[in-house]
Short mmCIF file of C-alpha atoms in Angstrom, two decimals:
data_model
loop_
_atom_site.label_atom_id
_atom_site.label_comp_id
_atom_site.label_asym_id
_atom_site.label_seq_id
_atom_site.Cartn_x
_atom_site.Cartn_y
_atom_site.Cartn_z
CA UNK A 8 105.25 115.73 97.99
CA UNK A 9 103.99 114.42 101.50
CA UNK A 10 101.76 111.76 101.89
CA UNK A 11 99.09 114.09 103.91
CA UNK A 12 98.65 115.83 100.38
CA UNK A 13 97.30 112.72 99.09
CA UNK A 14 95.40 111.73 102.44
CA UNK A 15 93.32 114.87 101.76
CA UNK A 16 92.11 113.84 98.47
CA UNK A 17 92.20 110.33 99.42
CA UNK A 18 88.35 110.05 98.50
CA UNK A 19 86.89 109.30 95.22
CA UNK A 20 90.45 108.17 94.02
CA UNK A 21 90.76 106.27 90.80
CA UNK A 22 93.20 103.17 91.01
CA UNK A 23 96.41 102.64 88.51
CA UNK A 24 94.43 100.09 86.13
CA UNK A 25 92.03 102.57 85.34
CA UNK A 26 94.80 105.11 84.73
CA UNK A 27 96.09 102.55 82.76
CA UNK A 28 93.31 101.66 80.97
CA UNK A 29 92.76 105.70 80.45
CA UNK A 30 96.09 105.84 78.41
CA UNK A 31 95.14 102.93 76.89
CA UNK A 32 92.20 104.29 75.23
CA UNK A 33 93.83 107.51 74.24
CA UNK A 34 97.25 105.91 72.32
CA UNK A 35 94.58 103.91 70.70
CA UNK A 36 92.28 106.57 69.67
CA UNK A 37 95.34 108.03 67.77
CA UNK A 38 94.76 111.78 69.15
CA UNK A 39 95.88 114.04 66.20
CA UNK A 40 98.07 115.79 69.20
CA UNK A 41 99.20 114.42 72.35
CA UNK A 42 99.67 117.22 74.43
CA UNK A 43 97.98 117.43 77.71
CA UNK A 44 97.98 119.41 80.74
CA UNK A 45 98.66 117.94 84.31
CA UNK A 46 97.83 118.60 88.07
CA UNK A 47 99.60 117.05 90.15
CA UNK A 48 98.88 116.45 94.12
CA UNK A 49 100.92 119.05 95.92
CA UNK A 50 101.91 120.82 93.33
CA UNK A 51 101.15 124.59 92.35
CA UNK A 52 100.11 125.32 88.95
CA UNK A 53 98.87 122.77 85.93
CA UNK A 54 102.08 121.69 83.86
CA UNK A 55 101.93 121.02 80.42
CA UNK A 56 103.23 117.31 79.30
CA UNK A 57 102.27 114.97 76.71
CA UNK A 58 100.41 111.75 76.93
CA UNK A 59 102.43 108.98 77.59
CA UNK A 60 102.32 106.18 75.82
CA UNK A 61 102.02 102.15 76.91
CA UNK A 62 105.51 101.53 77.19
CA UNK A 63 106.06 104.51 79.44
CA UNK A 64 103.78 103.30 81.88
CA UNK A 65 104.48 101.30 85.27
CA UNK A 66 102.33 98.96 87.33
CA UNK A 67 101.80 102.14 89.53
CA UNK A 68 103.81 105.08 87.38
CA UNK A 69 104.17 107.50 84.38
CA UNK A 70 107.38 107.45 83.35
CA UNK A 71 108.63 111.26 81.82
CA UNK A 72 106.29 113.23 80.30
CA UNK A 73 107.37 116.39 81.17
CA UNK A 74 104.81 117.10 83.63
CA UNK A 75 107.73 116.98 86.31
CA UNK A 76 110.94 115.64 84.27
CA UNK A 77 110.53 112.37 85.67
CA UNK A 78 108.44 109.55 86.38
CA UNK A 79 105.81 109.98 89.06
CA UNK A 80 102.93 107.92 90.49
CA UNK A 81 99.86 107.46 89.36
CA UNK A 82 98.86 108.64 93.17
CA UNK A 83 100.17 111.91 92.39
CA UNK A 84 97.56 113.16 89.30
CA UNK A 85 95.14 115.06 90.56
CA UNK A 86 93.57 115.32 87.10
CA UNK A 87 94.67 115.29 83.53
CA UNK A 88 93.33 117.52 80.62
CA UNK A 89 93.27 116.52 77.00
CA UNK A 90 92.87 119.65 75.15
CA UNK A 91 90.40 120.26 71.93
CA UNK A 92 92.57 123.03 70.93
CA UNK A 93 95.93 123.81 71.12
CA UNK A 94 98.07 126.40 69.49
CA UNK A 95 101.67 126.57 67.85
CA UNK A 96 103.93 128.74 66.41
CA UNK A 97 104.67 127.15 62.78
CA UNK A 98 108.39 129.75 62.92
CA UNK A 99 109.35 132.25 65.20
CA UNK A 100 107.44 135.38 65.35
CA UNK A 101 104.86 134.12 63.04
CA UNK A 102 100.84 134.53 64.91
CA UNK A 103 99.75 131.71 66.70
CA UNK A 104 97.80 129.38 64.94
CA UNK A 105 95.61 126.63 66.10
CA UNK A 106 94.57 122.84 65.91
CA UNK A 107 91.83 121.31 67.04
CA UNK A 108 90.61 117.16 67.73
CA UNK A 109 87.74 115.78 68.11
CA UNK A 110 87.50 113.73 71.48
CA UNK A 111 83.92 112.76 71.30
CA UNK A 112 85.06 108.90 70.68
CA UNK A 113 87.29 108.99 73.57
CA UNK A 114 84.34 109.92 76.00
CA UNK A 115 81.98 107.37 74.45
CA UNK A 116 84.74 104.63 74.71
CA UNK A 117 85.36 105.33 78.57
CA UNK A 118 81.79 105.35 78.95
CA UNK A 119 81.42 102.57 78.17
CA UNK A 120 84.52 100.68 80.02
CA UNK A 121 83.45 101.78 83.45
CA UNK A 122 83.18 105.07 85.73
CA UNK A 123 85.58 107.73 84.94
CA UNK A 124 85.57 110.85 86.81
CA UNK A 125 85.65 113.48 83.68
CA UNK A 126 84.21 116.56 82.75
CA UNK A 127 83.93 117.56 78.86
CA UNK A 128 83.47 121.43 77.38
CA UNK A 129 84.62 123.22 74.76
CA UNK A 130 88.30 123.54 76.50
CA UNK A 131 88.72 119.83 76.24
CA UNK A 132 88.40 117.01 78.88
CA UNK A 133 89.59 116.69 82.29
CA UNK A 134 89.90 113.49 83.69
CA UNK A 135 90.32 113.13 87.79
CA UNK A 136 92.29 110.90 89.77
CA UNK A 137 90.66 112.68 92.99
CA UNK A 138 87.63 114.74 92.83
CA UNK A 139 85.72 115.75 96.05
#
């Protein structure tokens, strides 16, 4: 990744304590999954990772969570979906099933810790470390 990737979004950035503070929130809220999808600055396409939890978290990174099979910056998220719904294969070529959370307390509780660029719909919630 170059660093002109992130000069381009570098407005409306949110700082590593409120990433922090982010993942925080979600380990505590106990999600019933903890899959989530990533963007990452300079990067093509979304990749799907998992949430990390505290002790994979740096003063300023995410250590593996398979969003690029290694740690990264917290510079580097564009945003970060938590899903309502995801779906699973219980055995091979059985039909896709699905489970869904409620994240409702996890928008009240950021709320109410400061000024999270997020956006909530039936898909789930997106959470951006640079929105212009």
């Amino acid at each position: 990744m170059l660093d002109n990737d992130i000069a381009k979004f570098s407005y409306s950035c949110m700082s590593n304590a409120k990433w922090r503070k982010l993942f925080s929130v979600v380990n505590e809220s106990k999600l019933e999954f903890a899959n989530c999808v990533w963007k990452l600055v300079g990067e093509a396409e979304p990749k799907n990772g998992f949430v990390p939890d505290c002790d994979q978290l740096g003063e300023d990174y995410v250590g593996d969570c398979g969003a690029l099979n290694g740690p990264f910056e917290f510079k580097r998220i564009e945003w970060l979906k938590l899903p309502t719904r995801i779906g699973f294969k219980p055995y091979k070529n059985a039909p896709i099933q699905f489970k869904t959370q409620e994240l409702s307390a996890i928008i009240d509780q950021l709320s109410s810790l400061g000024s999270f660029e997020l956006d909530a719909n039936l898909e789930g919630v997106t959470v951006y470390g640079y929105k212009p």
